[in-house]
PDB file of C-alpha atoms in Angstrom:
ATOM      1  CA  UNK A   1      52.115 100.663  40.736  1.00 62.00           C
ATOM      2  CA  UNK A   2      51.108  99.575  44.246  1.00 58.00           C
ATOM      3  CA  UNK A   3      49.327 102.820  44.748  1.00 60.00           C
ATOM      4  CA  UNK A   4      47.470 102.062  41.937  1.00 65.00           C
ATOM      5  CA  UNK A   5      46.295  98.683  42.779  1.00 55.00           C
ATOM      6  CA  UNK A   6      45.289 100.192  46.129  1.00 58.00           C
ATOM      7  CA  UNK A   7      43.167 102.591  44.511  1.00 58.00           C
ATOM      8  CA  UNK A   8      41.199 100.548  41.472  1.00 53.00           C
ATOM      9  CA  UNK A   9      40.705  98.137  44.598  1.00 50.00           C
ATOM     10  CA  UNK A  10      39.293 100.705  46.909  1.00 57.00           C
ATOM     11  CA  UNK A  11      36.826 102.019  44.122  1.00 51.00           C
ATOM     12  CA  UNK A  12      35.425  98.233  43.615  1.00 52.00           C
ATOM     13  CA  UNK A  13      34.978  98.080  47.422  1.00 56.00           C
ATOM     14  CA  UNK A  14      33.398 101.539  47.195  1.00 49.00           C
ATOM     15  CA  UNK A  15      31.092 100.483  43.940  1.00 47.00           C
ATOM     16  CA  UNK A  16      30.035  96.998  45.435  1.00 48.00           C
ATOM     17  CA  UNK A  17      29.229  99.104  48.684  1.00 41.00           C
ATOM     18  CA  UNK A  18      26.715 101.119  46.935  1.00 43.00           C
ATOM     19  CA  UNK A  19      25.396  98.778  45.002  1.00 38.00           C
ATOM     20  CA  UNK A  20      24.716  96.668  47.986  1.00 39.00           C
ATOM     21  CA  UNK A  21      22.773  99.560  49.614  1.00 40.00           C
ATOM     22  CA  UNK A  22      21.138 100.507  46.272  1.00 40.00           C
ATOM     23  CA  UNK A  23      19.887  96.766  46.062  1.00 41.00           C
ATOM     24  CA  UNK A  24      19.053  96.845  50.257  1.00 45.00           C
ATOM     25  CA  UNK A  25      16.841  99.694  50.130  1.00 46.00           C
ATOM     26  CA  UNK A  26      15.101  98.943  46.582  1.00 40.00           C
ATOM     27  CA  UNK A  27      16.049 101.552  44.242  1.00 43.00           C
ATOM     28  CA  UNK A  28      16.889  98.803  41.640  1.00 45.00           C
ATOM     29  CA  UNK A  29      16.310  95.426  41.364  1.00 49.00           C
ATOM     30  CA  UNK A  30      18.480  92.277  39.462  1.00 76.00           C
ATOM     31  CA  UNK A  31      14.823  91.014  39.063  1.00 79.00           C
ATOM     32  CA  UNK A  32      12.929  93.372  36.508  1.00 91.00           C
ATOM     33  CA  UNK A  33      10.212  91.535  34.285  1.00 95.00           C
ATOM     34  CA  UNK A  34       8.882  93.675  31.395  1.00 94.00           C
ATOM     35  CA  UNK A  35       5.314  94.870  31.035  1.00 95.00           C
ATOM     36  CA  UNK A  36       5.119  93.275  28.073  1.00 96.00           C
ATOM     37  CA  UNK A  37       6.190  90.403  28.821  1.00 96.00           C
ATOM     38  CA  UNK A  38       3.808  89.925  32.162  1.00 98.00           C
ATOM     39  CA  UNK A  39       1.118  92.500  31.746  1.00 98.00           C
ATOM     40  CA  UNK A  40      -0.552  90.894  34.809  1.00 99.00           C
ATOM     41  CA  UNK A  41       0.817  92.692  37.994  1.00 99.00           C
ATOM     42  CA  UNK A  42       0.250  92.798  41.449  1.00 99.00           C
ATOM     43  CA  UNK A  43       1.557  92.682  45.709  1.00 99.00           C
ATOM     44  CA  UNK A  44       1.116  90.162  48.603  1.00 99.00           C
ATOM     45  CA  UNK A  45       0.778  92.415  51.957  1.00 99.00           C
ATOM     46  CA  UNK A  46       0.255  91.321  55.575  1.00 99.00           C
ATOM     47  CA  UNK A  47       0.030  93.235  58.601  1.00 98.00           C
ATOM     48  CA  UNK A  48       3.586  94.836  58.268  1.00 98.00           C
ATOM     49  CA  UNK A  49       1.709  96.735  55.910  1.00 98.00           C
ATOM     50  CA  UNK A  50      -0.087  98.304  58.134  1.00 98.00           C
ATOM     51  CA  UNK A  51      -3.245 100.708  57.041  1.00 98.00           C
ATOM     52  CA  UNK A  52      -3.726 100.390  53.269  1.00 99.00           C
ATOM     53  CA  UNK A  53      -5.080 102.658  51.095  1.00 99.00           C
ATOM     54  CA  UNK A  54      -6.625 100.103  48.667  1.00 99.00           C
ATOM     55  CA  UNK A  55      -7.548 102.816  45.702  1.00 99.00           C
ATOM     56  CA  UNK A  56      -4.174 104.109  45.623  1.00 99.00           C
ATOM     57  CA  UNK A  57      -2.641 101.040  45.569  1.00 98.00           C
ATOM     58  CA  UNK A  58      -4.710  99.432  42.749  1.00 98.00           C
ATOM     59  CA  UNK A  59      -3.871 102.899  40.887  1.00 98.00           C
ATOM     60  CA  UNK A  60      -0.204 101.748  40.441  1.00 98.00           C
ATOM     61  CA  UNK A  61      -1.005  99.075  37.506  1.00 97.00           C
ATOM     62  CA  UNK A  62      -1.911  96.838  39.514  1.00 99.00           C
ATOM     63  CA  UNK A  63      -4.277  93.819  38.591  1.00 99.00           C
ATOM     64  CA  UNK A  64      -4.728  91.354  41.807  1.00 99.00           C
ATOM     65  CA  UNK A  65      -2.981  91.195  45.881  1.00 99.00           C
ATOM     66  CA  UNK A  66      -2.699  88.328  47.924  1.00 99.00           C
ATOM     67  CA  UNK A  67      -3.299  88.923  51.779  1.00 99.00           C
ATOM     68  CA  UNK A  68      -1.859  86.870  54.335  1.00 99.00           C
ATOM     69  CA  UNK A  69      -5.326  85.271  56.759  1.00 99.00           C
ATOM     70  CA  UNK A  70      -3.591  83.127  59.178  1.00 99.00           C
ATOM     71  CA  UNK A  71      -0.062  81.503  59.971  1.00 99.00           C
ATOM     72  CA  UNK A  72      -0.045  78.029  62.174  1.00 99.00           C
ATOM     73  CA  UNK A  73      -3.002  76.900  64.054  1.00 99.00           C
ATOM     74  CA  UNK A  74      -3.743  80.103  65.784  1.00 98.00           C
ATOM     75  CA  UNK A  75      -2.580  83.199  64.491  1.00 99.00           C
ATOM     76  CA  UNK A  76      -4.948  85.155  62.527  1.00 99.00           C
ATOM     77  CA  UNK A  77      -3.440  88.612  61.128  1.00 99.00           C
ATOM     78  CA  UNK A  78      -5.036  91.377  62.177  1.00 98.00           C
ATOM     79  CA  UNK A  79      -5.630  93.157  58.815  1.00 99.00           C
ATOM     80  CA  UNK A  80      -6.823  90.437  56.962  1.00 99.00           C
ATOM     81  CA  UNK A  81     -10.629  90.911  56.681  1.00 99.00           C
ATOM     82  CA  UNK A  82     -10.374  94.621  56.155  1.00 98.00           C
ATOM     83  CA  UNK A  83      -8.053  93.998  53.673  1.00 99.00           C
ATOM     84  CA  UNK A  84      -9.833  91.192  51.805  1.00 98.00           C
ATOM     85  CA  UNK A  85     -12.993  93.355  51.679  1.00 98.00           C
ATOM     86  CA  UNK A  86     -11.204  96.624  50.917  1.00 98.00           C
ATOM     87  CA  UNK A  87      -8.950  95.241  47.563  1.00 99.00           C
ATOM     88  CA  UNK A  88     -12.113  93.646  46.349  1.00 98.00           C
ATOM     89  CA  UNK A  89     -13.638  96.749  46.790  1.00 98.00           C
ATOM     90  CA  UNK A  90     -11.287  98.801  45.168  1.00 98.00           C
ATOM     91  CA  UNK A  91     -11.363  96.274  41.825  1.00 98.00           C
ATOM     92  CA  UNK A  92      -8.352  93.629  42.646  1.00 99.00           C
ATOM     93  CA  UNK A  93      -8.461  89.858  42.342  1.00 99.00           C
ATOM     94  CA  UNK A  94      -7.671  88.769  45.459  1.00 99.00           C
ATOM     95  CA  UNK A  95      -6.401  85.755  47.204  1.00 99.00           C
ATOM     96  CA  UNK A  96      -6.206  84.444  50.707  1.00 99.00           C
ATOM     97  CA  UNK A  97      -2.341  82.921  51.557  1.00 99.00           C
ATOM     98  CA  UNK A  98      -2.183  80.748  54.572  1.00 99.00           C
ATOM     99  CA  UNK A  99       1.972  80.342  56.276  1.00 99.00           C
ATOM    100  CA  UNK A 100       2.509  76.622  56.965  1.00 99.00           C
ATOM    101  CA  UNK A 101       3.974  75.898  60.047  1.00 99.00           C
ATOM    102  CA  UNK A 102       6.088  73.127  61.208  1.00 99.00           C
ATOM    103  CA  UNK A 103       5.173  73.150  64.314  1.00 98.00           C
ATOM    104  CA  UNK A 104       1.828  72.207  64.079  1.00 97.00           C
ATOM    105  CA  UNK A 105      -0.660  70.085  62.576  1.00 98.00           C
ATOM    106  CA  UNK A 106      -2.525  70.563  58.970  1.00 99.00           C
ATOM    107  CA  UNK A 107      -5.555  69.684  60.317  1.00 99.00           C
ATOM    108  CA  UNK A 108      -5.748  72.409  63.010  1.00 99.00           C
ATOM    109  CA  UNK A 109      -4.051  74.557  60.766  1.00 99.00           C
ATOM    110  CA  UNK A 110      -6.901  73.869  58.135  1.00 99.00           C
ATOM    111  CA  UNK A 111      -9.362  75.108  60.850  1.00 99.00           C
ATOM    112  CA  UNK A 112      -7.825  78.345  61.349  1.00 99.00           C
ATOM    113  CA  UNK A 113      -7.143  79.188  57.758  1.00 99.00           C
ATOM    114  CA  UNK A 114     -11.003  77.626  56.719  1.00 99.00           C
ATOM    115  CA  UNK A 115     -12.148  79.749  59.463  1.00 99.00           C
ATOM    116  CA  UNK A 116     -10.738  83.283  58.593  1.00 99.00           C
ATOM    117  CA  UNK A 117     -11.855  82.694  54.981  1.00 98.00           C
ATOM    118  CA  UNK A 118     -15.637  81.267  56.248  1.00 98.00           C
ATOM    119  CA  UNK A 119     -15.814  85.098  57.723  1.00 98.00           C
ATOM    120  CA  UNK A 120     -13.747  86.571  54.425  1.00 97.00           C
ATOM    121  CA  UNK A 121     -16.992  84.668  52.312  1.00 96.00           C
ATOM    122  CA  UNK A 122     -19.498  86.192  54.494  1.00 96.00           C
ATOM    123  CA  UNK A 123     -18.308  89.670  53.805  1.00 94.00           C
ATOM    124  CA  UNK A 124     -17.819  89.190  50.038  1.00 93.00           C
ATOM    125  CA  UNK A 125     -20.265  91.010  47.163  1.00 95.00           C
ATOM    126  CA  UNK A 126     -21.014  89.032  43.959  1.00 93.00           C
ATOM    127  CA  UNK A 127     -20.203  92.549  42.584  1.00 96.00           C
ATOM    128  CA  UNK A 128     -16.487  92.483  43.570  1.00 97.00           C
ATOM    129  CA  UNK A 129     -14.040  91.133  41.151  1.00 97.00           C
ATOM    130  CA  UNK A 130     -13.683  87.563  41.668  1.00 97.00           C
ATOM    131  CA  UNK A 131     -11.538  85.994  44.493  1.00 98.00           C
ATOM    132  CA  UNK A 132      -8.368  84.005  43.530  1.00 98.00           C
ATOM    133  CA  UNK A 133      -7.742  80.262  44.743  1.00 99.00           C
ATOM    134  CA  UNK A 134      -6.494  80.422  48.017  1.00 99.00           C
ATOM    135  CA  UNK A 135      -2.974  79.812  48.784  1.00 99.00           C
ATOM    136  CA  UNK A 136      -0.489  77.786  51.185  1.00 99.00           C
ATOM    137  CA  UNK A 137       2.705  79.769  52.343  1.00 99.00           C
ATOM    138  CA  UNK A 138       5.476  77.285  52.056  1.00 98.00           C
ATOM    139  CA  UNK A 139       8.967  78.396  53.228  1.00 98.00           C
ATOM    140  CA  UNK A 140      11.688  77.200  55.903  1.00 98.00           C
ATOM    141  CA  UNK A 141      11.670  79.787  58.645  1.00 98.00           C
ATOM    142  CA  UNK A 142      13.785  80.615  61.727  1.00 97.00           C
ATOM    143  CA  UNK A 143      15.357  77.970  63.196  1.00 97.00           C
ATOM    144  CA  UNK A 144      14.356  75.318  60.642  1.00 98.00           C
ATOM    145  CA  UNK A 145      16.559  77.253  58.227  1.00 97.00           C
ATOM    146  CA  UNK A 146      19.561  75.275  59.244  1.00 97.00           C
ATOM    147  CA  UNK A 147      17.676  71.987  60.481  1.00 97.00           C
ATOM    148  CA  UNK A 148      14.921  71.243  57.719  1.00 98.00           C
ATOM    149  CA  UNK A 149      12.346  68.950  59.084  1.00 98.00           C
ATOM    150  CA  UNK A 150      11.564  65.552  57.716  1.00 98.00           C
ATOM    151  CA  UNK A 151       9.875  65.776  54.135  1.00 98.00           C
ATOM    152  CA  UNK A 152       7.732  62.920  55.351  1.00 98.00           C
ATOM    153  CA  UNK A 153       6.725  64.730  58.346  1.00 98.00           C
ATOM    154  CA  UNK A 154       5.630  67.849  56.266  1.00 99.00           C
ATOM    155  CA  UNK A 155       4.399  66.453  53.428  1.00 98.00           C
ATOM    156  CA  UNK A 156       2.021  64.178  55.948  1.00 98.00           C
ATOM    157  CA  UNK A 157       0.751  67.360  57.329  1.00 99.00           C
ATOM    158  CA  UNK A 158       0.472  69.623  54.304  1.00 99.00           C
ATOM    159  CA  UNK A 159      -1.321  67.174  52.541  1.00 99.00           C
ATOM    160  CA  UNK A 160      -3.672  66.861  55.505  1.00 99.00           C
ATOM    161  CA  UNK A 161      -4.011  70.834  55.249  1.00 99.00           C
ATOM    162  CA  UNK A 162      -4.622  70.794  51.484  1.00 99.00           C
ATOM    163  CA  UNK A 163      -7.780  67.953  51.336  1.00 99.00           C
ATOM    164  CA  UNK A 164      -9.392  70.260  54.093  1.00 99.00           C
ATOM    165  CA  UNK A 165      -8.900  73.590  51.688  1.00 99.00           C
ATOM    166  CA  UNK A 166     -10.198  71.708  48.339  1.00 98.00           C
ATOM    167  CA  UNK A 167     -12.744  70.431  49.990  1.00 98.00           C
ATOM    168  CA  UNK A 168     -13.926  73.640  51.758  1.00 97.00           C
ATOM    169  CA  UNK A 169     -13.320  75.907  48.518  1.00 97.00           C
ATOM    170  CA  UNK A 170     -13.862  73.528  46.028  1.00 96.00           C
ATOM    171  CA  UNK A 171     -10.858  74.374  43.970  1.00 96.00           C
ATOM    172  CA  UNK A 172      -7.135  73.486  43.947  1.00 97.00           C
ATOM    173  CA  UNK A 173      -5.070  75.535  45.954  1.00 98.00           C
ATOM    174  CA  UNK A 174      -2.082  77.505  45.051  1.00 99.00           C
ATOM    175  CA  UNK A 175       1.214  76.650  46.785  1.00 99.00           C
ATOM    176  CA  UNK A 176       3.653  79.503  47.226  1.00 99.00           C
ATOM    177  CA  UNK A 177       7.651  78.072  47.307  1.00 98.00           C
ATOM    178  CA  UNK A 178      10.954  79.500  47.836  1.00 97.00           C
ATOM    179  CA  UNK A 179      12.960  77.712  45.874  1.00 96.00           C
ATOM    180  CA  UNK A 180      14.406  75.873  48.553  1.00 96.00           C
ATOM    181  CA  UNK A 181      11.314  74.376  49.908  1.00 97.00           C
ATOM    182  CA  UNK A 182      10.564  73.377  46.530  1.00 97.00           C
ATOM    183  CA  UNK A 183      12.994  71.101  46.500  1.00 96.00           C
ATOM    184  CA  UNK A 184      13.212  69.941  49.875  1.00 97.00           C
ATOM    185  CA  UNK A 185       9.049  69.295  49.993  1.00 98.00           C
ATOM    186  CA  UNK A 186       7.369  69.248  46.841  1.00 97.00           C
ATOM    187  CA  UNK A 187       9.694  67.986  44.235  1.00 91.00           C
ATOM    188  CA  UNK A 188       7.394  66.895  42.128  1.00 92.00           C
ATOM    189  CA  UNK A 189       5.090  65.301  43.745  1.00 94.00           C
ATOM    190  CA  UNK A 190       2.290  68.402  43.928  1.00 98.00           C
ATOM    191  CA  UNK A 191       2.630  69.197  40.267  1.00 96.00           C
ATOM    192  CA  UNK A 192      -1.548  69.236  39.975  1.00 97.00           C
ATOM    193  CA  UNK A 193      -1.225  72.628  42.075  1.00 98.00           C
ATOM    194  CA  UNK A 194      -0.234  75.934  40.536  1.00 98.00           C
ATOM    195  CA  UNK A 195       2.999  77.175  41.835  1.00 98.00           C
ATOM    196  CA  UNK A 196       3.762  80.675  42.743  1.00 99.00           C
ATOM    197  CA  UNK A 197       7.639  80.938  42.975  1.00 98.00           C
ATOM    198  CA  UNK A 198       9.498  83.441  44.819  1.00 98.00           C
ATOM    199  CA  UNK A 199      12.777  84.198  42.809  1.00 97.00           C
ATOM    200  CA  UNK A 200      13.908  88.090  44.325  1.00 97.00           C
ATOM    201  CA  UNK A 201      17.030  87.799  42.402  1.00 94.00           C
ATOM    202  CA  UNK A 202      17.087  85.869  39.435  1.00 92.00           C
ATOM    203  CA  UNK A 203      14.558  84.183  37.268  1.00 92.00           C
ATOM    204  CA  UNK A 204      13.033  81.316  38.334  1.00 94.00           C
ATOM    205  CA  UNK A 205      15.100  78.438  37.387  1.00 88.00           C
ATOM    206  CA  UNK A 206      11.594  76.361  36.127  1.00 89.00           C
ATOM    207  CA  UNK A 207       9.302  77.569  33.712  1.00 91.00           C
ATOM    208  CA  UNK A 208       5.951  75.794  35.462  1.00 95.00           C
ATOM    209  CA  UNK A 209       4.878  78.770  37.580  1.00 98.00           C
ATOM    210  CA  UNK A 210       1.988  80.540  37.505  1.00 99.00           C
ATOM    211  CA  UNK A 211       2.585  83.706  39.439  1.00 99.00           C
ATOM    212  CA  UNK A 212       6.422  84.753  40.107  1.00 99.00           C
ATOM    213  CA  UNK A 213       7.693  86.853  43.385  1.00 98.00           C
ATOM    214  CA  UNK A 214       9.850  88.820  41.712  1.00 98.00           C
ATOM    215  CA  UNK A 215      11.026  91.601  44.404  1.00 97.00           C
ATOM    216  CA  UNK A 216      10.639  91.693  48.011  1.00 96.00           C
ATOM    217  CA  UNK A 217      11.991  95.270  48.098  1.00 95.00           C
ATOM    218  CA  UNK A 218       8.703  97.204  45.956  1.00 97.00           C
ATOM    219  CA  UNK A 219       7.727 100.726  46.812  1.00 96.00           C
ATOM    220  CA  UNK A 220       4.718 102.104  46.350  1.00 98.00           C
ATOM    221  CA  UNK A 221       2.248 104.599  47.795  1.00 98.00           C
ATOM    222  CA  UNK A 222      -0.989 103.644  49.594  1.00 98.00           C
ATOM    223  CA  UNK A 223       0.473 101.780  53.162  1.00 98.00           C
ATOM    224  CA  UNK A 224       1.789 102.803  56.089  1.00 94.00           C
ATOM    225  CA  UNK A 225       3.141 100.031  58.024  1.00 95.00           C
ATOM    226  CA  UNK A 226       6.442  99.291  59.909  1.00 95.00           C
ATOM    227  CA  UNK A 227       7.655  97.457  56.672  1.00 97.00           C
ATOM    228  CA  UNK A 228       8.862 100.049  53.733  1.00 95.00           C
ATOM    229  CA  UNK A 229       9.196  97.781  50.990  1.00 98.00           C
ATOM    230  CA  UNK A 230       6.244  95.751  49.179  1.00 98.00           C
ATOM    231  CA  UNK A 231       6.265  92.493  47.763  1.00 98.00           C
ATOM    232  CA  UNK A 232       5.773  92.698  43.795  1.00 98.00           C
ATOM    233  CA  UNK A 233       4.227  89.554  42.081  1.00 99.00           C
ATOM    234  CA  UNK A 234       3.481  88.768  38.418  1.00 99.00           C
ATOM    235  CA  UNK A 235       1.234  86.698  36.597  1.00 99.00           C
ATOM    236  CA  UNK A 236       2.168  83.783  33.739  1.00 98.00           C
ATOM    237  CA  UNK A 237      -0.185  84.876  31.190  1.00 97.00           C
ATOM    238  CA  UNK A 238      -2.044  87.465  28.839  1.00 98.00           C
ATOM    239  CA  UNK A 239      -4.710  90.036  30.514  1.00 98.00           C
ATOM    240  CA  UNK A 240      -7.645  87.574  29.132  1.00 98.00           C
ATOM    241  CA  UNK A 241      -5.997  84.486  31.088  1.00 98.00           C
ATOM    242  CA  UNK A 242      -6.122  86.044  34.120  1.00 99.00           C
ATOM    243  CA  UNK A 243      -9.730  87.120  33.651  1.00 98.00           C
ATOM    244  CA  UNK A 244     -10.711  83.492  33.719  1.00 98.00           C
ATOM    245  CA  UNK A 245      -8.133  82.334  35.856  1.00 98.00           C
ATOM    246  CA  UNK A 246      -9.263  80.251  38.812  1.00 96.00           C
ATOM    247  CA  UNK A 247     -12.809  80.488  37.527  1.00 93.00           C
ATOM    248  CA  UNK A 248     -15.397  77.685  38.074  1.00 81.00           C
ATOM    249  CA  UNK A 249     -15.374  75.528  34.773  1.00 72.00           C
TER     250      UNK A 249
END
């Protein structure tokens, strides 16, 4: 009997173990959303990317890609304009994503970001699908992870951030959310912005998004950065809501 016990508990340690590593290095995902359901499909990349091969990519169903510009007040990534021009290029929506920092202010932060995408306008063709709102990165990083700062500290500055980018772009931006700095910062006070939730393994637990981060562990051909895995977005809405999605009125 106690052999037996041993044994049925040595296979569930064995058949957690591989579906840990299954899960770890993306050959399935608990997150899964149906074509049908959200024919509107696409990736946010940085430079952990590396190189891209934009036509590839765009071969793989895929309908739009946001691409990280600039993080804090300084830091510009290095494959941004390439990229920007390069998706566009190959026939994908695309959208700018700035990462807040807390370390700094939103009003030199809104000078870096504005300034990347001032040289991402210069280098667009009215031929090229058009751009998507730009978006603001929030999520709780390194150390603030354990020690959050004050909402009233980064709501001061995000809100600083976002007046410079509707005023600069002339359209609401897009706030990207983990779930936790959803409800530590924007609650609901920044329900006139579209929300782009990341929720890698389970559905979002609201049903007010607009696009959805469903897997951080994507493969697919066309990059050739340090990073192996993609991240794999999805849209709300039909094919023809997309199309006018973000769109001057």
């Amino acid at each position: 009997m106690k052999k037996r016990v041993l044994l049925v508990a040595l296979g569930m340690i064995l058949l957690l173990g591989i579906g840990s590593l299954l899960l770890y290095n993306g050959v399935f995902w608990l997150n899964n959303p149906s074509k049908a359901a959200y024919p509107v499909r696409g990736v946010d990349v940085s430079a952990y990317q590396g190189t891209i091969d934009w036509p590839t990519l765009r071969a793989q169903d895929l309908d739009f890609a946001f691409i990280k510009a600039t993080e804090g007040s300084s830091h510009r990534d290095p494959f941004f304009l390439v990229n920007w021009v390069e998706a566009r290029k190959a026939g994908l929506r695309a959208g700018a994503y700035h990462f807040f920092s807390f370390e700094s202010s939103g009003t030199t932060q809104a000078e870096n970001f504005l300034a990347a995408l001032s040289e991402a306008e210069a280098q667009s063709d009215e031929n090229w699908p058009a751009a998507l709102p730009p978006v603001v990165d929030m999520e709780l990083y390194g150390e603030f992870q354990k020690n959050p700062p004050p909402a009233e500290t980064v709501r001061r500055e995000l809100n600083r951030l976002l007046q410079a980018i509707e005023e600069h772009c002339g359209v609401w931006p897009i706030l990207y959310a983990t779930q936790r700095a959803r409800e530590e910062y924007l609650g609901t006070e920044y329900t006139q912005y579209d929300l782009w939730i990341r929720s890698v393994y389970l559905a979002p637990q609201t049903d007010d998004w607009t696009f959805w981060q469903y897997s951080h562990k994507g493969k697919l051909s066309g990059y050739s950065g340090p990073e192996h895995f993609i991240d794999l977005n999805v849209f709300s809405g039909s094919q023809e809501a997309f199309a006018a999605y973000g769109l001057p009125e």
